[in-house]
Amino acid sequence: MRALVARAVGEPPRVEEVALPAPGPGEVRVDVRAAGVCHSDLSMVDGTLAPPYPLVLGHEAAGVVVEAGEGVSRVAPGAHVVLNWAPPCRRCWYCGHGEPWLCERSGSPAAARGNTAAGEPLHVTLGLGALAEAVVVPQEAVIPVPAELPFEAAALLGCAVLTGVGAVRRTARVAAGESVAVIGLGGVGLSVVSAARAAGAEQVLAVDVSPAKAGLAAAAGATDFLLADDSLTRAIRERTGGRGVDHAIECVGRSATIRTAWRAARRGGQVIVVGMGAKDDVVGLGALDIFHSARTLRSSVYGSSDPDRDVPELARAVLDGTLDLAPLITDRCDLDSVAAAFDRMARGEGARTVVRP
Ligand code: APR
Ligand code: ZN
């Protein structure tokens, strides 16, 4: 089958013919019908992260189960599923503690699976490798969804939407009437914007370096669009009675934007880091400022969500019209033209590109 394979830092990923193993006990093969291109895929090739290569990219996808290995009970062939890049084990301390998104088993950037055409061992992003015609995954990594749910919407539920909605509802717990600043308006940030509005936030200040994001921010429900320039902190204070926002949600993954979010929050406010940054990109904060500002700094991993519970709930919201994902999808392409999606993302253009492998 064909898959988008990264082979080295800085080298554009290419479509290659690869071989996946047949599903073993407890595993399923899923034909991928739609896959989103997420910034974390770019981070796998631009040197931000250091995954093993050759690596099949992609971790935000939906498709149809076509084959089930021995003992599979969760789904049968024909089931429509969303892929979960952090399936919890349900046995470790974190799972038992009600924090399955921190499961001790999940979180490694890549798993070994299958071979390249030349016979080299192949790795797959976050245990999935979903920018491909198919994946072979443990049954715990698929979440059944209604067949009426369009594949494009289903794909986005698997990363950007679960992450963004969860950051608002579960990590930050945004309440009606509050103010929120969202830094970085890609697929993740725009999901945060619309979830914040849906939660009843009175002000949603959408922030980006790219002026081209203003229209997307408005479509997602932002009350204001602000450019991330030197006057940003002042502009946010001016709109929030001089104080800053109740919640500043960072959706870029850089120390500079974490500091931007820090300054955007009011005294006693919350700073939520959703972006996944690089190991050596250190955030400097003043010790006196940390004390005096009384802010809380938290990160949000996979929206502090339990995908098995929350993806079906989001699917129902899409089907009953209360969650509209159309504004998130700005481009569509096939596997051979994904390079253009990476270029757009690097330039800060558009929201999600959905690939139909
Ligand atoms: N200030 C404000 N916005 C910025 C800045 C900055 N200094 N630098 C980049 N941005 C904007 C880009 O212009 C873009 O609109 O951040 C946005 C990031 O969007 P995408 O590249 O589409 O990223 P996305 O897929 O939404 O992921 C965002 O969440 O899950 C993590 O790894 C992911 O760290 C990434 C983050
Ligand atoms: Zn992602």
Coordinates of C-alpha atoms and ligand atoms in Angstrom, one line a residue:
M1 CA 0.0 0.0 0.0
R2 CA 1.0 3.6 -0.4
A3 CA 2.0 5.8 2.6
L4 CA 3.6 9.2 3.2
V5 CA 7.1 8.5 4.5
A6 CA 9.6 10.8 6.2
R7 CA 13.2 9.7 6.0
A8 CA 15.3 12.6 7.5
V9 CA 15.0 16.0 9.1
G10 CA 14.4 18.7 6.5
E11 CA 13.8 16.3 3.7
P12 CA 10.3 16.5 2.2
P13 CA 8.3 13.4 2.9
R14 CA 7.5 11.2 -0.1
V15 CA 4.8 8.7 -1.0
E16 CA 6.3 5.2 -0.9
E17 CA 5.0 1.7 -1.4
V18 CA 5.2 0.0 2.0
A19 CA 4.1 -3.4 3.5
L20 CA 2.0 -3.6 6.6
P21 CA 1.7 -6.9 8.5
A22 CA -1.7 -8.6 8.6
P23 CA -3.6 -7.8 11.8
G24 CA -2.4 -10.0 14.6
P25 CA -4.4 -11.0 17.6
G26 CA -6.4 -8.1 18.9
E27 CA -5.5 -5.9 15.9
V28 CA -7.5 -4.5 13.1
R29 CA -6.8 -3.2 9.6
V30 CA -8.5 0.1 8.7
D31 CA -8.8 1.6 5.2
V32 CA -8.1 5.3 5.7
R33 CA -10.8 7.4 4.1
A34 CA -9.8 10.8 5.4
A35 CA -6.7 12.1 7.2
G36 CA -6.0 15.6 8.5
V37 CA -2.5 17.2 8.3
C38 CA -1.6 18.4 11.8
H39 CA 1.3 20.6 12.9
S40 CA 2.7 17.6 14.8
D41 CA 3.3 15.9 11.5
L42 CA 5.4 18.9 10.4
S43 CA 7.2 18.7 13.8
M44 CA 8.2 15.1 12.9
V45 CA 10.1 16.3 9.9
D46 CA 11.3 19.9 10.7
G47 CA 13.6 18.9 13.6
T48 CA 11.2 20.0 16.4
L49 CA 10.8 16.3 17.5
A50 CA 13.3 13.5 16.9
P51 CA 11.4 10.4 15.9
P52 CA 12.9 7.3 14.4
Y53 CA 12.9 7.1 10.5
P54 CA 11.7 5.9 8.1
L55 CA 8.4 7.1 9.5
V56 CA 4.9 7.0 8.2
L57 CA 3.3 10.4 9.0
G58 CA -0.3 11.1 10.1
H59 CA -2.3 10.6 13.3
E60 CA -5.6 12.3 12.7
A61 CA -7.8 10.0 10.6
A62 CA -11.0 8.0 10.1
G63 CA -11.8 5.0 8.0
V64 CA -13.5 1.6 7.7
V65 CA -12.4 -1.6 9.4
V66 CA -11.6 -4.1 6.7
E67 CA -10.0 -6.9 8.6
A68 CA -10.1 -8.0 12.3
G69 CA -7.5 -10.3 13.9
E70 CA -8.2 -13.1 16.3
G71 CA -10.1 -12.1 19.4
V72 CA -11.2 -8.7 18.2
S73 CA -14.4 -7.8 20.0
R74 CA -14.6 -4.1 19.8
V75 CA -15.5 -3.7 16.1
A76 CA -16.3 -5.9 13.1
P77 CA -15.3 -5.4 9.4
G78 CA -17.4 -2.6 8.0
A79 CA -17.4 -0.4 11.1
H80 CA -16.6 3.3 10.6
V81 CA -14.0 4.4 13.1
V82 CA -11.9 7.3 14.3
L83 CA -8.3 6.6 15.1
N84 CA -7.0 7.3 18.6
W85 CA -3.3 8.2 18.9
A86 CA -3.2 7.6 22.7
P87 CA -5.3 4.5 23.5
P88 CA -5.3 4.1 27.3
C89 CA -4.4 0.7 28.8
R90 CA -7.1 1.0 31.5
R91 CA -4.7 -0.7 34.0
C92 CA -2.0 1.8 34.9
W93 CA -2.1 4.3 37.8
Y94 CA -3.1 7.2 35.6
C95 CA -6.0 5.2 34.0
G96 CA -7.2 4.1 37.4
H97 CA -6.9 7.7 38.6
G98 CA -9.3 9.0 35.9
E99 CA -6.5 10.5 33.8
P100 CA -6.4 8.2 30.8
W101 CA -4.8 10.9 28.6
L102 CA -1.7 10.5 30.7
C103 CA -1.7 6.7 30.4
E104 CA 1.8 5.2 31.0
R105 CA 1.6 3.2 27.8
S106 CA 0.8 6.0 25.4
G107 CA 2.8 9.0 24.3
S108 CA 5.7 7.5 22.4
P109 CA 6.2 9.4 19.1
A110 CA 6.5 6.3 17.0
A111 CA 6.0 2.6 17.0
A112 CA 7.7 -0.1 14.7
R113 CA 5.3 -1.6 12.2
G114 CA 5.8 -3.2 8.8
N115 CA 8.6 -2.6 6.2
T116 CA 9.6 -0.4 3.4
A117 CA 9.7 -1.7 -0.2
A118 CA 13.5 -2.2 0.4
G119 CA 12.8 -4.3 3.5
E120 CA 13.8 -1.7 6.1
P121 CA 11.9 -1.7 9.4
L122 CA 9.2 1.0 9.2
H123 CA 7.9 3.3 12.0
V124 CA 4.5 4.8 12.3
T125 CA 3.6 8.1 14.0
L126 CA 2.0 7.8 17.4
G127 CA 1.2 4.1 16.7
L128 CA -0.9 5.0 13.7
G129 CA 0.9 6.4 10.5
A130 CA -2.5 7.5 9.1
L131 CA -1.3 9.5 6.1
A132 CA -1.5 6.2 4.2
E133 CA -4.1 4.0 2.4
A134 CA -4.4 1.8 5.5
V135 CA -3.2 1.3 9.1
V136 CA -2.9 -1.9 11.2
V137 CA -3.6 -0.9 14.9
P138 CA -4.6 -2.5 18.2
Q139 CA -8.4 -2.6 18.5
E140 CA -8.1 -0.1 21.4
A141 CA -6.9 2.5 18.9
V142 CA -10.2 2.6 17.0
I143 CA -13.4 4.3 18.2
P144 CA -16.6 3.3 16.4
V145 CA -18.7 6.2 15.1
P146 CA -22.0 6.3 13.2
A147 CA -21.8 5.5 9.5
E148 CA -23.7 8.8 8.7
L149 CA -20.8 10.9 10.1
P150 CA -18.8 12.2 7.1
F151 CA -15.2 10.8 7.1
E152 CA -13.7 14.3 6.9
A153 CA -15.4 15.4 10.2
A154 CA -14.6 12.1 11.8
A155 CA -10.9 12.5 11.0
L156 CA -10.7 15.9 12.7
L157 CA -12.3 14.5 15.8
G158 CA -9.3 12.3 16.3
C159 CA -6.8 15.1 17.0
A160 CA -7.5 18.8 16.4
V161 CA -11.1 18.9 17.6
L162 CA -10.8 16.6 20.6
T163 CA -7.7 18.5 21.6
G164 CA -9.2 21.9 21.2
V165 CA -12.7 21.2 22.6
G166 CA -11.1 19.3 25.5
A167 CA -8.7 22.1 26.3
V168 CA -11.6 24.5 26.8
R169 CA -14.1 22.2 28.5
R170 CA -11.9 19.9 30.5
T171 CA -8.5 21.5 31.1
A172 CA -9.5 25.2 31.4
R173 CA -13.1 24.6 32.2
V174 CA -14.1 27.9 30.6
A175 CA -17.4 29.2 32.1
A176 CA -20.1 31.5 30.6
G177 CA -19.2 35.1 30.7
E178 CA -15.4 34.6 30.9
S179 CA -12.7 36.0 28.6
V180 CA -10.4 33.8 26.6
A181 CA -7.4 34.5 24.4
V182 CA -6.3 31.9 21.9
I183 CA -2.7 32.2 20.6
G184 CA -2.2 30.4 17.2
L185 CA -5.1 29.8 14.9
G186 CA -4.5 26.5 13.1
G187 CA -6.8 23.5 13.2
V188 CA -6.3 23.2 17.0
G189 CA -6.6 26.9 17.9
L190 CA -9.7 27.4 15.7
S191 CA -11.3 24.5 17.5
V192 CA -10.4 26.2 20.8
V193 CA -12.1 29.4 19.5
S194 CA -15.3 27.7 18.6
A195 CA -15.4 25.6 21.8
A196 CA -14.8 28.8 23.9
R197 CA -17.8 30.5 22.2
A198 CA -19.9 27.4 22.6
A199 CA -19.0 27.4 26.3
G200 CA -20.5 30.9 26.6
A201 CA -17.3 32.9 26.8
E202 CA -18.2 36.6 26.4
Q203 CA -14.9 37.5 24.8
V204 CA -12.8 35.3 22.6
L205 CA -9.7 37.2 21.5
A206 CA -8.1 35.2 18.6
V207 CA -4.4 35.9 18.1
D208 CA -2.1 35.0 15.2
V209 CA 1.0 36.3 13.4
S210 CA -0.7 35.8 10.1
P211 CA -3.3 38.4 9.2
A212 CA -4.8 35.9 6.8
K213 CA -6.3 34.1 9.8
A214 CA -8.7 37.0 10.6
G215 CA -11.5 35.6 8.5
L216 CA -11.1 32.1 9.8
A217 CA -11.2 33.4 13.4
A218 CA -14.4 35.3 12.7
A219 CA -16.0 32.2 11.1
A220 CA -15.1 30.1 14.2
G221 CA -16.8 32.7 16.5
A222 CA -14.0 34.9 17.7
T223 CA -15.1 38.3 19.0
D224 CA -11.8 40.0 18.2
F225 CA -8.8 39.2 16.0
L226 CA -5.4 40.6 17.1
L227 CA -2.1 40.4 15.4
A228 CA 0.7 38.9 17.5
D229 CA 3.0 42.0 17.4
D230 CA 4.7 44.1 20.0
S231 CA 1.5 45.9 21.0
L232 CA -0.4 42.6 21.7
T233 CA -0.3 42.6 25.5
R234 CA -1.5 46.2 25.6
A235 CA -4.3 45.4 23.1
I236 CA -5.5 42.5 25.2
R237 CA -5.4 44.6 28.4
E238 CA -7.4 47.4 26.7
R239 CA -10.1 44.9 25.8
T240 CA -10.3 43.3 29.3
G241 CA -10.6 46.3 31.7
G242 CA -6.8 46.5 32.0
R243 CA -6.5 43.1 33.6
G244 CA -5.9 40.5 30.9
V245 CA -8.0 37.4 30.1
D246 CA -9.3 34.7 32.4
H247 CA -7.8 32.0 30.2
A248 CA -5.0 32.3 27.7
I249 CA -4.7 29.2 25.6
E250 CA -1.5 28.6 23.6
C251 CA -1.9 26.6 20.4
V252 CA 1.5 27.0 18.7
G253 CA 4.1 25.1 20.7
R254 CA 6.9 27.6 21.2
S255 CA 8.5 29.3 24.3
A256 CA 7.8 32.7 22.8
T257 CA 4.1 32.1 22.5
I258 CA 3.9 30.5 25.9
R259 CA 5.3 33.8 27.2
T260 CA 2.7 35.7 25.1
A261 CA -0.1 33.6 26.7
W262 CA 1.4 34.2 30.1
R263 CA 1.3 38.0 29.7
A264 CA -2.2 37.8 28.2
A265 CA -3.7 36.2 31.3
R266 CA -5.0 38.3 34.2
R267 CA -3.7 38.1 37.8
G268 CA -5.0 34.8 39.0
G269 CA -5.8 33.7 35.5
Q270 CA -5.0 30.4 33.8
V271 CA -2.4 29.8 31.0
I272 CA -3.1 26.5 29.1
V273 CA -0.3 25.1 26.9
V274 CA -1.8 23.0 24.1
G275 CA 1.1 23.3 21.6
M276 CA 3.8 20.7 21.6
G277 CA 7.1 22.4 21.6
A278 CA 10.8 21.3 21.3
K279 CA 12.8 19.8 24.2
D280 CA 15.4 22.5 24.1
D281 CA 13.1 25.5 23.7
V282 CA 13.1 26.8 27.3
V283 CA 10.5 29.2 28.7
G284 CA 11.9 32.0 30.9
L285 CA 9.5 33.5 33.5
G286 CA 10.4 35.9 36.3
A287 CA 10.3 34.4 39.7
L288 CA 8.7 37.6 41.2
D289 CA 6.2 37.7 38.3
I290 CA 5.2 34.1 38.9
F291 CA 4.5 34.9 42.5
H292 CA 2.9 38.3 42.0
S293 CA 0.7 37.3 39.0
A294 CA -0.7 34.3 40.9
R295 CA -1.4 32.7 37.5
T296 CA -1.7 28.9 36.9
L297 CA 0.3 27.4 34.2
R298 CA -1.1 24.0 32.9
S299 CA -0.7 21.9 29.8
S300 CA -3.5 20.1 28.1
V301 CA -2.6 16.7 26.6
Y302 CA -5.2 15.3 24.1
G303 CA -7.7 17.8 25.6
S304 CA -7.5 16.1 29.1
S305 CA -10.1 13.8 27.4
D306 CA -11.1 10.2 27.4
P307 CA -11.4 9.6 23.6
D308 CA -13.6 6.5 24.0
R309 CA -16.2 8.7 25.8
D310 CA -15.6 12.1 24.2
V311 CA -15.2 11.2 20.5
P312 CA -18.7 9.6 20.2
E313 CA -20.1 12.6 22.0
L314 CA -18.5 15.0 19.6
A315 CA -19.7 12.8 16.7
R316 CA -23.3 13.2 17.9
A317 CA -22.8 17.0 18.2
V318 CA -21.6 17.1 14.5
L319 CA -24.6 15.0 13.5
D320 CA -27.2 17.1 15.4
G321 CA -25.7 20.3 14.0
T322 CA -24.4 21.8 17.3
L323 CA -20.7 21.3 16.2
D324 CA -19.9 22.7 12.8
L325 CA -16.5 21.6 11.5
A326 CA -16.8 23.0 8.0
P327 CA -14.9 26.2 8.8
L328 CA -11.9 24.1 9.9
I329 CA -11.5 22.4 6.5
T330 CA -9.9 24.9 4.1
D331 CA -8.1 22.5 1.7
R332 CA -8.5 18.9 0.3
C333 CA -5.9 16.8 -1.6
D334 CA -4.7 13.3 -2.3
L335 CA -1.6 11.6 -0.8
D336 CA 0.6 12.8 -3.7
S337 CA 0.0 16.5 -3.0
V338 CA 0.5 16.6 0.8
A339 CA 3.7 18.6 0.4
A340 CA 1.6 21.7 -0.5
A341 CA -0.3 21.2 2.8
F342 CA 3.0 21.2 4.7
D343 CA 4.1 24.4 2.9
R344 CA 0.8 26.2 3.7
M345 CA 1.1 25.2 7.3
A346 CA 4.7 26.4 7.5
R347 CA 3.5 29.8 6.0
G348 CA 0.6 30.0 8.5
E349 CA -2.1 29.8 5.8
G350 CA -5.5 28.0 5.9
A351 CA -6.7 25.7 8.7
R352 CA -6.9 22.0 8.1
T353 CA -6.0 20.2 4.9
V354 CA -7.9 16.9 4.6
V355 CA -6.2 14.1 2.6
R356 CA -8.3 11.5 0.8
P357 CA -5.7 8.7 0.4
Ligands
APR1 N1 2.2 34.1 17.5 C1 0.9 33.7 17.2 N2 0.6 32.8 16.3 C2 1.6 32.1 15.8 C3 3.0 32.4 16.1 C4 3.3 33.4 17.0 N3 4.5 33.8 17.3 N4 3.8 31.6 15.3 C5 2.9 30.8 14.6 N5 1.7 31.1 14.8 C6 0.4 30.6 14.3 C7 0.6 30.2 12.8 O1 0.4 31.3 11.9 C8 -0.6 29.2 12.7 O2 -1.8 29.9 12.3 O3 0.1 29.3 14.9 C9 -0.8 28.6 14.0 C10 -0.4 27.1 14.1 O4 -1.3 26.4 13.3 P1 -0.9 25.0 12.6 O5 0.5 25.1 12.1 O6 -2.0 24.7 11.7 O7 -0.9 24.0 13.9 P2 -2.0 23.0 14.5 O8 -2.1 21.8 13.8 O9 -3.2 23.8 14.9 O10 -1.3 22.7 15.9 C11 -0.9 23.6 16.9 O11 -0.9 22.1 18.7 O12 -1.1 19.8 18.8 C12 -0.2 20.9 18.8 O13 1.8 20.0 17.7 C13 0.7 20.8 17.6 O14 2.1 22.5 18.5 C14 1.1 22.3 17.5 C15 -0.1 23.0 18.0
ZN2 ZN -2.3 16.3 15.9

